[in-house]
mmCIF file of C-alpha atoms in Angstrom:
data_model
loop_
_atom_site.group_PDB
_atom_site.id
_atom_site.type_symbol
_atom_site.label_atom_id
_atom_site.label_comp_id
_atom_site.label_asym_id
_atom_site.label_seq_id
_atom_site.Cartn_x
_atom_site.Cartn_y
_atom_site.Cartn_z
ATOM 1 C CA MET A 25 -26.358 19.342 -0.015
ATOM 2 C CA PRO A 26 -30.011 18.866 -0.904
ATOM 3 C CA GLY A 27 -31.061 17.769 -4.342
ATOM 4 C CA LEU A 28 -28.014 15.617 -5.004
ATOM 5 C CA SER A 29 -28.196 11.926 -5.731
ATOM 6 C CA PRO A 30 -26.892 9.552 -3.027
ATOM 7 C CA MET A 31 -23.851 8.884 -5.186
ATOM 8 C CA SER A 32 -23.016 12.559 -5.320
ATOM 9 C CA GLN A 33 -23.439 12.733 -1.568
ATOM 10 C CA LEU A 34 -20.939 9.890 -1.232
ATOM 11 C CA LEU A 35 -18.492 11.959 -3.244
ATOM 12 C CA GLU A 36 -19.295 15.221 -1.464
ATOM 13 C CA LEU A 37 -17.458 14.349 1.732
ATOM 14 C CA PRO A 38 -13.903 14.476 0.307
ATOM 15 C CA LEU A 39 -14.815 17.769 -1.334
ATOM 16 C CA GLN A 40 -16.117 19.184 1.933
ATOM 17 C CA THR A 41 -13.312 17.974 4.138
ATOM 18 C CA LYS A 42 -10.647 19.429 1.908
ATOM 19 C CA ASN A 43 -10.221 23.163 1.769
ATOM 20 C CA CYS A 44 -11.153 23.700 -1.837
ATOM 21 C CA LEU A 45 -14.717 24.705 -1.082
ATOM 22 C CA LEU A 46 -14.182 28.149 -2.537
ATOM 23 C CA PHE A 47 -13.454 26.819 -5.997
ATOM 24 C CA SER A 48 -15.615 23.740 -5.834
ATOM 25 C CA THR A 49 -18.816 25.685 -5.194
ATOM 26 C CA LEU A 50 -18.081 27.898 -8.177
ATOM 27 C CA GLN A 51 -17.246 25.090 -10.578
ATOM 28 C CA GLU A 52 -18.803 21.861 -9.404
ATOM 29 C CA SER A 53 -18.584 18.959 -11.787
ATOM 30 C CA THR A 54 -19.136 15.227 -11.599
ATOM 31 C CA PHE A 55 -15.682 14.674 -13.043
ATOM 32 C CA GLY A 56 -14.229 16.890 -10.322
ATOM 33 C CA ALA A 57 -15.994 14.949 -7.586
ATOM 34 C CA VAL A 58 -14.797 11.622 -9.031
ATOM 35 C CA LEU A 59 -11.266 12.959 -9.456
ATOM 36 C CA ASP A 60 -11.285 14.015 -5.819
ATOM 37 C CA MET A 61 -12.541 10.632 -4.662
ATOM 38 C CA VAL A 62 -10.004 8.718 -6.747
ATOM 39 C CA THR A 63 -7.153 10.931 -5.541
ATOM 40 C CA ASP A 64 -8.284 10.277 -1.988
ATOM 41 C CA ARG A 65 -8.238 6.501 -2.529
ATOM 42 C CA VAL A 66 -4.852 6.480 -4.221
ATOM 43 C CA SER A 67 -3.173 8.783 -1.714
ATOM 44 C CA THR A 68 -4.516 6.777 1.258
ATOM 45 C CA ALA A 69 -3.284 3.588 -0.419
ATOM 46 C CA ALA A 70 0.153 5.057 -1.103
ATOM 47 C CA LEU A 71 0.463 6.304 2.479
ATOM 48 C CA LEU A 72 -0.398 2.858 3.830
ATOM 49 C CA VAL A 73 2.126 1.237 1.465
ATOM 50 C CA LEU A 74 4.741 3.614 2.837
ATOM 51 C CA LEU A 75 3.808 2.585 6.373
ATOM 52 C CA THR A 76 4.276 -1.113 5.494
ATOM 53 C CA HIS A 77 7.865 -0.175 4.677
ATOM 54 C CA PHE A 78 8.528 1.954 7.730
ATOM 55 C CA TYR A 79 6.932 -0.525 10.124
ATOM 56 C CA LYS A 80 7.920 -3.795 8.478
ATOM 57 C CA SER A 81 7.313 -5.768 11.658
ATOM 58 C CA HIS A 82 3.664 -4.688 11.522
ATOM 59 C CA TYR A 83 3.298 -5.029 7.771
ATOM 60 C CA GLY A 84 0.071 -7.010 8.286
ATOM 61 C CA LEU A 85 -1.605 -4.176 10.220
ATOM 62 C CA PHE A 86 -1.149 -1.619 7.441
ATOM 63 C CA LEU A 87 -1.912 -4.116 4.672
ATOM 64 C CA GLY A 88 -5.090 -4.952 6.588
ATOM 65 C CA LEU A 89 -6.016 -1.264 6.833
ATOM 66 C CA LEU A 90 -5.436 -0.971 3.079
ATOM 67 C CA ALA A 91 -7.654 -3.997 2.427
ATOM 68 C CA LEU A 92 -10.341 -2.509 4.689
ATOM 69 C CA ASP A 93 -10.174 0.869 2.954
ATOM 70 C CA ILE A 94 -10.435 -0.655 -0.535
ATOM 71 C CA SER A 95 -13.182 -3.164 0.343
ATOM 72 C CA SER A 96 -15.424 -0.829 2.291
ATOM 73 C CA HIS A 97 -15.308 1.954 -0.299
ATOM 74 C CA TRP A 98 -15.928 -0.492 -3.158
ATOM 75 C CA LEU A 99 -18.853 -2.124 -1.367
ATOM 76 C CA GLN A 100 -20.331 1.294 -0.572
ATOM 77 C CA MET A 101 -19.957 2.314 -4.206
ATOM 78 C CA PHE A 102 -21.768 -0.815 -5.372
ATOM 79 C CA SER A 103 -24.551 -0.521 -2.837
ATOM 80 C CA THR A 104 -25.147 3.147 -3.693
ATOM 81 C CA HIS A 105 -25.267 2.178 -7.372
ATOM 82 C CA LEU A 106 -27.772 -0.588 -6.695
ATOM 83 C CA SER A 107 -29.886 1.616 -4.424
ATOM 84 C CA SER A 108 -30.199 4.237 -7.119
ATOM 85 C CA LYS A 109 -31.343 1.559 -9.574
ATOM 86 C CA ALA A 110 -33.948 -0.063 -7.365
ATOM 87 C CA SER A 111 -36.832 1.950 -5.986
ATOM 88 C CA HIS A 112 -36.452 3.291 -2.481
ATOM 89 C CA LYS A 113 -39.339 1.338 -0.985
ATOM 90 C CA ASP A 114 -37.618 -1.894 -2.030
ATOM 91 C CA MET A 115 -34.270 -1.022 -0.521
ATOM 92 C CA GLY A 116 -35.655 0.263 2.748
ATOM 93 C CA ASP A 117 -33.633 1.908 5.453
ATOM 94 C CA SER A 118 -30.800 -0.547 5.863
ATOM 95 C CA LYS A 119 -28.486 1.699 7.849
ATOM 96 C CA SER A 120 -27.451 0.633 11.323
ATOM 97 C CA THR A 121 -27.705 2.962 14.327
ATOM 98 C CA LEU A 122 -23.988 3.694 14.221
ATOM 99 C CA LEU A 123 -24.149 4.621 10.550
ATOM 100 C CA ARG A 124 -27.266 6.757 10.969
ATOM 101 C CA LEU A 125 -25.490 8.637 13.757
ATOM 102 C CA TYR A 126 -22.378 8.895 11.597
ATOM 103 C CA TYR A 127 -24.148 10.365 8.574
ATOM 104 C CA GLN A 128 -26.239 12.765 10.595
ATOM 105 C CA HIS A 129 -23.153 14.549 11.838
ATOM 106 C CA ARG A 130 -21.170 15.628 8.824
ATOM 107 C CA TYR A 131 -18.462 17.347 10.836
ATOM 108 C CA PHE A 132 -18.024 14.219 12.926
ATOM 109 C CA MET A 133 -17.657 12.267 9.703
ATOM 110 C CA GLY A 134 -15.056 14.763 8.561
ATOM 111 C CA TYR A 135 -13.171 14.472 11.843
ATOM 112 C CA CYS A 136 -13.019 10.666 11.532
ATOM 113 C CA ALA A 137 -11.878 10.712 7.899
ATOM 114 C CA ILE A 138 -9.273 13.402 8.503
ATOM 115 C CA GLY A 139 -8.289 11.715 11.773
ATOM 116 C CA ALA A 140 -7.344 8.560 9.891
ATOM 117 C CA GLU A 141 -5.268 10.458 7.311
ATOM 118 C CA ILE A 142 -3.525 12.489 10.000
ATOM 119 C CA ALA A 143 -2.785 9.402 12.106
ATOM 120 C CA TYR A 144 -1.124 7.738 9.081
ATOM 121 C CA ILE A 145 0.868 10.856 8.219
ATOM 122 C CA LEU A 146 2.017 11.250 11.835
ATOM 123 C CA LEU A 147 3.113 7.615 12.006
ATOM 124 C CA TYR A 148 5.116 8.238 8.839
ATOM 125 C CA MET A 149 6.674 11.407 10.264
ATOM 126 C CA LEU A 150 7.599 9.620 13.488
ATOM 127 C CA ALA A 151 9.202 6.762 11.563
ATOM 128 C CA ALA A 152 11.018 9.114 9.219
ATOM 129 C CA ASP A 153 12.410 10.904 12.287
ATOM 130 C CA GLY A 154 14.130 7.676 13.245
ATOM 131 C CA ASN A 155 11.654 6.045 15.602
ATOM 132 C CA ILE A 156 11.892 2.346 14.935
ATOM 133 C CA GLY A 157 9.762 -0.439 16.265
ATOM 134 C CA SER A 158 6.108 -1.223 16.448
ATOM 135 C CA PRO A 159 3.687 1.560 15.533
ATOM 136 C CA TYR A 160 1.963 1.103 18.910
ATOM 137 C CA GLU A 161 5.243 1.694 20.754
ATOM 138 C CA VAL A 162 6.138 4.667 18.582
ATOM 139 C CA ALA A 163 2.694 6.211 19.140
ATOM 140 C CA ARG A 164 2.781 5.527 22.883
ATOM 141 C CA HIS A 165 6.236 7.067 23.131
ATOM 142 C CA ALA A 166 5.209 10.208 21.237
ATOM 143 C CA VAL A 167 2.124 10.632 23.421
ATOM 144 C CA ALA A 168 4.121 10.063 26.629
ATOM 145 C CA GLU A 169 6.782 12.529 25.513
ATOM 146 C CA ARG A 170 4.009 15.050 24.794
ATOM 147 C CA THR A 171 5.615 16.096 21.523
ATOM 148 C CA VAL A 172 3.512 18.014 18.988
ATOM 149 C CA TYR A 173 3.081 14.789 17.032
ATOM 150 C CA GLY A 174 1.993 13.031 20.212
ATOM 151 C CA ILE A 175 -0.646 15.633 21.071
ATOM 152 C CA VAL A 176 -2.128 15.621 17.549
ATOM 153 C CA LEU A 177 -2.026 11.818 17.593
ATOM 154 C CA VAL A 178 -4.127 11.748 20.764
ATOM 155 C CA ILE A 179 -6.728 13.875 18.959
ATOM 156 C CA ALA A 180 -6.554 11.971 15.661
ATOM 157 C CA LEU A 181 -6.406 8.333 16.810
ATOM 158 C CA PRO A 182 -9.969 8.025 18.162
ATOM 159 C CA GLY A 183 -11.258 9.398 14.854
ATOM 160 C CA CYS A 184 -9.076 6.911 12.996
ATOM 161 C CA ALA A 185 -10.363 4.010 15.100
ATOM 162 C CA ILE A 186 -14.006 5.036 14.621
ATOM 163 C CA LYS A 187 -13.436 5.378 10.865
ATOM 164 C CA GLN A 188 -12.191 1.756 10.689
ATOM 165 C CA LEU A 189 -15.176 0.583 12.741
ATOM 166 C CA VAL A 190 -17.515 2.461 10.428
ATOM 167 C CA ASN A 191 -15.719 0.929 7.412
ATOM 168 C CA LEU A 192 -16.504 -2.533 8.783
ATOM 169 C CA VAL A 193 -20.160 -1.699 9.449
ATOM 170 C CA GLN A 194 -20.477 -0.104 5.995
ATOM 171 C CA MET A 195 -19.194 -3.315 4.423
ATOM 172 C CA LYS A 196 -21.877 -5.384 6.153
ATOM 173 C CA THR A 197 -24.648 -2.889 5.338
ATOM 174 C CA ALA A 198 -23.537 -2.618 1.720
ATOM 175 C CA ALA A 199 -23.402 -6.414 1.371
ATOM 176 C CA ASP A 200 -26.969 -6.550 2.728
ATOM 177 C CA VAL A 201 -28.014 -4.080 0.027
ATOM 178 C CA CYS A 202 -26.593 -6.430 -2.617
ATOM 179 C CA VAL A 203 -28.532 -9.345 -1.167
ATOM 180 C CA ARG A 204 -31.746 -7.312 -0.826
ATOM 181 C CA TYR A 205 -31.406 -6.153 -4.441
ATOM 182 C CA ASP A 206 -31.503 -9.773 -5.618
ATOM 183 C CA THR A 207 -34.299 -10.908 -3.267
ATOM 184 C CA HIS A 208 -36.520 -8.049 -4.435
ATOM 185 C CA ARG A 209 -35.796 -8.830 -8.045
ATOM 186 C CA TYR A 210 -36.899 -12.418 -7.527
ATOM 187 C CA SER A 211 -40.018 -11.491 -5.575
ATOM 188 C CA SER A 212 -41.066 -8.812 -8.041
ATOM 189 C CA LYS A 213 -40.645 -11.318 -10.877
ATOM 190 C CA SER A 214 -42.919 -13.835 -9.175
ATOM 191 C CA GLN A 215 -45.662 -11.201 -8.731
ATOM 192 C CA MET B 9 -15.273 -15.007 -12.751
ATOM 193 C CA GLU B 10 -18.935 -14.143 -12.410
ATOM 194 C CA ASP B 11 -21.059 -11.846 -14.460
ATOM 195 C CA SER B 12 -23.966 -10.119 -12.830
ATOM 196 C CA THR B 13 -26.932 -11.488 -14.816
ATOM 197 C CA ILE B 14 -29.341 -13.271 -12.547
ATOM 198 C CA GLU B 15 -31.596 -16.096 -13.652
ATOM 199 C CA ASP B 16 -34.904 -16.641 -11.965
ATOM 200 C CA SER B 17 -34.803 -19.887 -10.058
ATOM 201 C CA PRO B 18 -37.648 -20.892 -7.729
ATOM 202 C CA LYS B 19 -35.673 -23.669 -6.022
ATOM 203 C CA GLN B 20 -32.951 -21.203 -4.981
ATOM 204 C CA ARG B 21 -35.432 -18.801 -3.408
ATOM 205 C CA ASN B 22 -35.029 -20.223 0.115
ATOM 206 C CA TRP B 23 -31.272 -20.714 0.055
ATOM 207 C CA PRO B 24 -29.663 -17.693 1.755
ATOM 208 C CA ILE B 25 -27.527 -15.775 -0.708
ATOM 209 C CA TYR B 26 -24.688 -15.469 1.807
ATOM 210 C CA LEU B 27 -24.503 -19.293 1.803
ATOM 211 C CA TYR B 28 -24.658 -19.856 -1.938
ATOM 212 C CA ILE B 29 -21.967 -22.334 -2.967
ATOM 213 C CA PRO B 30 -20.065 -19.897 -5.212
ATOM 214 C CA ASN B 31 -20.105 -17.342 -2.389
ATOM 215 C CA ILE B 32 -18.718 -19.879 0.079
ATOM 216 C CA ILE B 33 -15.953 -20.510 -2.458
ATOM 217 C CA GLY B 34 -15.517 -16.739 -2.470
ATOM 218 C CA TYR B 35 -14.992 -16.765 1.299
ATOM 219 C CA ALA B 36 -12.470 -19.609 0.934
ATOM 220 C CA ARG B 37 -10.672 -17.475 -1.649
ATOM 221 C CA ILE B 38 -10.435 -14.595 0.825
ATOM 222 C CA ILE B 39 -9.087 -16.911 3.554
ATOM 223 C CA ALA B 40 -6.485 -18.303 1.135
ATOM 224 C CA ASN B 41 -5.427 -14.746 0.244
ATOM 225 C CA VAL B 42 -5.161 -13.631 3.875
ATOM 226 C CA ALA B 43 -3.085 -16.732 4.711
ATOM 227 C CA ALA B 44 -0.913 -16.224 1.641
ATOM 228 C CA PHE B 45 -0.066 -12.617 2.451
ATOM 229 C CA GLY B 46 0.499 -13.578 6.068
ATOM 230 C CA VAL B 47 3.380 -15.872 5.059
ATOM 231 C CA ALA B 48 4.588 -13.872 2.059
ATOM 232 C CA PHE B 49 7.828 -12.797 3.688
ATOM 233 C CA THR B 50 8.555 -15.970 5.614
ATOM 234 C CA ASN B 51 7.561 -18.836 3.330
ATOM 235 C CA LYS B 52 7.547 -18.118 -0.393
ATOM 236 C CA LYS B 53 6.598 -21.647 -1.452
ATOM 237 C CA LEU B 54 3.587 -21.659 0.852
ATOM 238 C CA PHE B 55 2.632 -18.212 -0.439
ATOM 239 C CA ALA B 56 2.704 -19.532 -4.018
ATOM 240 C CA ILE B 57 0.536 -22.531 -3.105
ATOM 241 C CA LEU B 58 -2.030 -20.447 -1.215
ATOM 242 C CA TYR B 59 -2.142 -17.765 -3.883
ATOM 243 C CA PHE B 60 -2.645 -20.436 -6.533
ATOM 244 C CA ALA B 61 -5.432 -21.916 -4.385
ATOM 245 C CA SER B 62 -7.153 -18.528 -4.337
ATOM 246 C CA PHE B 63 -6.729 -18.301 -8.104
ATOM 247 C CA VAL B 64 -8.417 -21.708 -8.464
ATOM 248 C CA CYS B 65 -11.284 -20.534 -6.246
ATOM 249 C CA ASP B 66 -11.696 -17.485 -8.465
ATOM 250 C CA GLU B 67 -12.095 -19.702 -11.511
ATOM 251 C CA LEU B 68 -14.394 -22.148 -9.733
ATOM 252 C CA ASP B 69 -16.898 -19.701 -8.267
ATOM 253 C CA GLY B 70 -18.083 -18.553 -11.689
ATOM 254 C CA ARG B 71 -18.444 -22.100 -12.923
ATOM 255 C CA PHE B 72 -20.277 -23.218 -9.792
ATOM 256 C CA ALA B 73 -22.601 -20.224 -10.028
ATOM 257 C CA ARG B 74 -23.598 -21.327 -13.523
ATOM 258 C CA MET B 75 -23.664 -25.010 -12.618
ATOM 259 C CA PHE B 76 -25.899 -24.593 -9.555
ATOM 260 C CA ASN B 77 -27.789 -21.638 -10.970
ATOM 261 C CA GLN B 78 -26.682 -19.562 -8.006
ATOM 262 C CA LYS B 79 -25.615 -16.314 -9.579
ATOM 263 C CA SER B 80 -25.971 -13.357 -7.249
ATOM 264 C CA THR B 81 -25.158 -9.672 -7.249
ATOM 265 C CA PHE B 82 -23.421 -10.122 -3.898
ATOM 266 C CA GLY B 83 -21.273 -12.844 -5.454
ATOM 267 C CA ALA B 84 -20.253 -10.613 -8.349
ATOM 268 C CA VAL B 85 -19.407 -7.789 -5.957
ATOM 269 C CA LEU B 86 -17.467 -10.132 -3.647
ATOM 270 C CA ASP B 87 -15.492 -11.351 -6.649
ATOM 271 C CA MET B 88 -14.697 -7.837 -7.826
ATOM 272 C CA VAL B 89 -13.669 -6.585 -4.387
ATOM 273 C CA THR B 90 -11.467 -9.633 -3.719
ATOM 274 C CA ASP B 91 -9.787 -9.035 -7.093
ATOM 275 C CA ARG B 92 -9.056 -5.421 -6.205
ATOM 276 C CA VAL B 93 -7.662 -6.213 -2.766
ATOM 277 C CA SER B 94 -5.495 -9.157 -3.824
ATOM 278 C CA THR B 95 -4.031 -7.186 -6.751
ATOM 279 C CA ALA B 96 -3.248 -4.335 -4.367
ATOM 280 C CA ALA B 97 -1.654 -6.673 -1.818
ATOM 281 C CA LEU B 98 0.480 -8.352 -4.500
ATOM 282 C CA LEU B 99 1.723 -4.976 -5.666
ATOM 283 C CA VAL B 100 2.525 -3.953 -2.093
ATOM 284 C CA LEU B 101 4.552 -7.150 -1.780
ATOM 285 C CA LEU B 102 6.454 -6.244 -4.920
ATOM 286 C CA THR B 103 7.316 -2.801 -3.573
ATOM 287 C CA HIS B 104 9.088 -4.692 -0.776
ATOM 288 C CA PHE B 105 10.880 -7.249 -2.938
ATOM 289 C CA TYR B 106 11.976 -4.686 -5.479
ATOM 290 C CA LYS B 107 12.622 -1.657 -3.307
ATOM 291 C CA SER B 108 14.705 -0.011 -6.026
ATOM 292 C CA HIS B 109 11.629 -0.051 -8.284
ATOM 293 C CA TYR B 110 9.202 0.907 -5.552
ATOM 294 C CA GLY B 111 7.835 3.694 -7.741
ATOM 295 C CA LEU B 112 6.981 1.335 -10.593
ATOM 296 C CA PHE B 113 4.816 -0.936 -8.460
ATOM 297 C CA LEU B 114 3.263 1.940 -6.538
ATOM 298 C CA GLY B 115 2.453 3.466 -9.932
ATOM 299 C CA LEU B 116 0.811 0.238 -11.072
ATOM 300 C CA LEU B 117 -1.208 0.194 -7.855
ATOM 301 C CA ALA B 118 -2.334 3.785 -8.454
ATOM 302 C CA LEU B 119 -3.266 2.867 -12.035
ATOM 303 C CA ASP B 120 -5.231 -0.197 -10.933
ATOM 304 C CA ILE B 121 -7.182 1.727 -8.286
ATOM 305 C CA SER B 122 -7.888 4.782 -10.480
ATOM 306 C CA SER B 123 -8.912 2.965 -13.639
ATOM 307 C CA HIS B 124 -11.302 0.603 -11.858
ATOM 308 C CA TRP B 125 -12.875 3.405 -9.819
ATOM 309 C CA LEU B 126 -13.390 5.588 -12.873
ATOM 310 C CA GLN B 127 -14.856 2.675 -14.820
ATOM 311 C CA MET B 128 -17.211 1.802 -11.998
ATOM 312 C CA PHE B 129 -18.390 5.359 -11.708
ATOM 313 C CA SER B 130 -18.848 5.814 -15.429
ATOM 314 C CA THR B 131 -20.892 2.579 -15.561
ATOM 315 C CA HIS B 132 -23.063 4.020 -12.803
ATOM 316 C CA LEU B 133 -23.560 7.243 -14.749
ATOM 317 C CA SER B 134 -24.249 5.393 -18.002
ATOM 318 C CA SER B 135 -26.979 3.367 -16.380
ATOM 319 C CA LYS B 136 -28.589 6.586 -15.123
ATOM 320 C CA ALA B 137 -28.501 8.600 -18.330
ATOM 321 C CA SER B 138 -30.288 7.323 -21.414
ATOM 322 C CA HIS B 139 -28.231 5.321 -23.845
ATOM 323 C CA LYS B 140 -28.634 7.657 -26.758
ATOM 324 C CA ASP B 141 -27.049 10.461 -24.759
ATOM 325 C CA MET B 142 -24.014 8.486 -23.606
ATOM 326 C CA GLY B 143 -23.106 7.223 -27.042
ATOM 327 C CA ASP B 144 -20.504 4.619 -27.779
ATOM 328 C CA SER B 145 -17.420 6.153 -26.268
ATOM 329 C CA LYS B 146 -15.374 2.969 -26.025
ATOM 330 C CA SER B 147 -12.259 2.793 -28.108
ATOM 331 C CA THR B 148 -11.477 -0.074 -30.499
ATOM 332 C CA LEU B 149 -9.059 -1.643 -28.065
ATOM 333 C CA LEU B 150 -11.669 -1.716 -25.295
ATOM 334 C CA ARG B 151 -14.288 -3.219 -27.598
ATOM 335 C CA LEU B 152 -11.760 -5.903 -28.562
ATOM 336 C CA TYR B 153 -10.902 -6.440 -24.904
ATOM 337 C CA TYR B 154 -14.443 -7.082 -23.782
ATOM 338 C CA GLN B 155 -15.648 -9.002 -26.818
ATOM 339 C CA HIS B 156 -13.116 -11.706 -26.467
ATOM 340 C CA ARG B 157 -13.448 -13.264 -23.043
ATOM 341 C CA TYR B 158 -10.367 -15.440 -23.471
ATOM 342 C CA PHE B 159 -8.315 -12.458 -24.563
ATOM 343 C CA MET B 160 -9.521 -10.735 -21.412
ATOM 344 C CA GLY B 161 -8.624 -13.772 -19.313
ATOM 345 C CA TYR B 162 -5.179 -13.914 -20.906
ATOM 346 C CA CYS B 163 -4.623 -10.215 -20.257
ATOM 347 C CA ALA B 164 -5.718 -10.511 -16.631
ATOM 348 C CA ILE B 165 -3.743 -13.729 -16.042
ATOM 349 C CA GLY B 166 -0.767 -12.280 -17.856
ATOM 350 C CA ALA B 167 -0.611 -9.414 -15.409
ATOM 351 C CA GLU B 168 -0.941 -11.672 -12.380
ATOM 352 C CA VAL B 169 1.514 -14.322 -13.617
ATOM 353 C CA ALA B 170 4.125 -11.748 -14.540
ATOM 354 C CA ARG B 171 3.894 -10.149 -11.119
ATOM 355 C CA HIS B 172 4.000 -13.524 -9.397
ATOM 356 C CA ALA B 173 6.944 -14.850 -11.415
ATOM 357 C CA VAL B 174 8.807 -11.662 -10.589
ATOM 358 C CA ALA B 175 7.963 -12.007 -6.874
ATOM 359 C CA GLU B 176 9.456 -15.507 -6.830
ATOM 360 C CA ARG B 177 12.768 -13.909 -7.752
ATOM 361 C CA THR B 178 13.525 -16.576 -10.327
ATOM 362 C CA VAL B 179 13.326 -15.907 -14.016
ATOM 363 C CA TYR B 180 10.771 -18.300 -15.460
ATOM 364 C CA GLY B 181 11.940 -17.086 -18.827
ATOM 365 C CA ILE B 182 9.450 -18.714 -21.085
ATOM 366 C CA VAL B 183 6.501 -17.959 -18.792
ATOM 367 C CA LEU B 184 7.510 -14.343 -18.521
ATOM 368 C CA VAL B 185 7.887 -13.961 -22.267
ATOM 369 C CA ILE B 186 4.338 -15.232 -22.741
ATOM 370 C CA ALA B 187 2.875 -13.313 -19.817
ATOM 371 C CA LEU B 188 4.493 -9.909 -20.163
ATOM 372 C CA PRO B 189 2.715 -8.777 -23.349
ATOM 373 C CA GLY B 190 -0.590 -9.552 -21.606
ATOM 374 C CA CYS B 191 0.546 -7.579 -18.581
ATOM 375 C CA ALA B 192 1.533 -4.610 -20.725
ATOM 376 C CA ILE B 193 -1.752 -4.690 -22.634
ATOM 377 C CA LYS B 194 -3.693 -4.788 -19.331
ATOM 378 C CA GLN B 195 -1.945 -1.603 -18.164
ATOM 379 C CA LEU B 196 -2.597 0.055 -21.520
ATOM 380 C CA VAL B 197 -6.250 -0.891 -21.285
ATOM 381 C CA ASN B 198 -6.353 0.503 -17.730
ATOM 382 C CA LEU B 199 -5.127 3.836 -19.089
ATOM 383 C CA VAL B 200 -7.621 3.888 -21.951
ATOM 384 C CA GLN B 201 -10.441 2.957 -19.594
ATOM 385 C CA MET B 202 -9.550 5.861 -17.346
ATOM 386 C CA LYS B 203 -9.782 8.331 -20.214
ATOM 387 C CA THR B 204 -13.035 6.841 -21.529
ATOM 388 C CA ALA B 205 -14.571 6.759 -18.051
ATOM 389 C CA ALA B 206 -13.538 10.362 -17.373
ATOM 390 C CA ASP B 207 -15.207 11.365 -20.678
ATOM 391 C CA VAL B 208 -18.413 9.705 -19.481
ATOM 392 C CA CYS B 209 -18.328 11.870 -16.346
ATOM 393 C CA VAL B 210 -17.895 15.019 -18.418
ATOM 394 C CA ARG B 211 -20.592 14.038 -20.922
ATOM 395 C CA TYR B 212 -22.975 13.282 -18.059
ATOM 396 C CA ASP B 213 -22.682 16.856 -16.808
ATOM 397 C CA THR B 214 -22.866 18.412 -20.282
ATOM 398 C CA HIS B 215 -26.072 16.566 -21.037
ATOM 399 C CA ARG B 216 -27.554 17.445 -17.665
ATOM 400 C CA TYR B 217 -26.916 21.123 -18.324
ATOM 401 C CA SER B 218 -28.147 21.060 -21.920
ATOM 402 C CA SER B 219 -31.340 19.224 -21.025
ATOM 403 C CA LYS B 220 -31.965 21.759 -18.241
ATOM 404 C CA SER B 221 -31.632 24.662 -20.636
ATOM 405 C CA GLN B 222 -34.180 23.137 -23.034
#
């Protein structure tokens, strides 16, 4: 949406990917956008905690995904905050090619974000149905059996994988923003 | 713990920020945390040692930043993010050790995530809007919390120690008695901060609309 600050654009995605567009366009509010973002973070975290229980042997995988989710979103939040404080010519265009591609295609972004959520939910459903073992085996089995879960998983998993990759890249880019913010502060002081 | 004020220091200008001493300590802290949570189910003593090591790193990085005059925004952010992740991981651990009280620890995790996010966002909004619009919306408890750094440290440590003593499955009675009030206050403060931060979000919009209509 044009005219919104970068921070609002960061918050816009959860609003767009969820089907509450009808109401959100009528009654947009900053509080609403933040509420949506926070709910997103907490529900993703809770889902991953659940998965550490259902796949105890791969506890580290889901804890790692939780750590990645928390870190990348926090770093993005900080870098957006710093970018809006500094002038744009100082911050420059720090986005990598992957990220530029990612942000240019909003629906692709949506697919990746939703893909991750759906993959987690499906893994939960499969475990709750009694499938025990490693999540890789459970997923492979569902795909091989061509169950409904398996088919959706095949669609969702690439999106999930890309989302994690993007999370990693976003962390590096955001960290660079923090460093650039300080270097420009020093250089502008010496001028 | 680091604050985010930066001092101008010509001799630091050529030292890459990613390799500042406090930031290297920050990386060591992350490694200690990863190792700790890797052995959390298999070797509790080792977990305790590694987690304590990461706690020591957390205390040291602030001191080293001041000592070497190497404060950096990246360092402050690294500190904050590591705090958030290690608190979350500890709570996840507790949902496993105390499965019957899974909801309690999941609730504390939700509270930790929400309150810090809302605070962060409200700080962002406050720095955008002018100060006379935002007003002083902090409650007495919050003002008390931030004014007294040691009180803040005690509250933060209290929460961590209580959780850790509980995870060890032994009742360090005296330690718990000292730590638990701090833990409870920290959760209360989290709740208050959420309300205050949410108010900032609402006030930000109200002022945007009223200034547009003028």
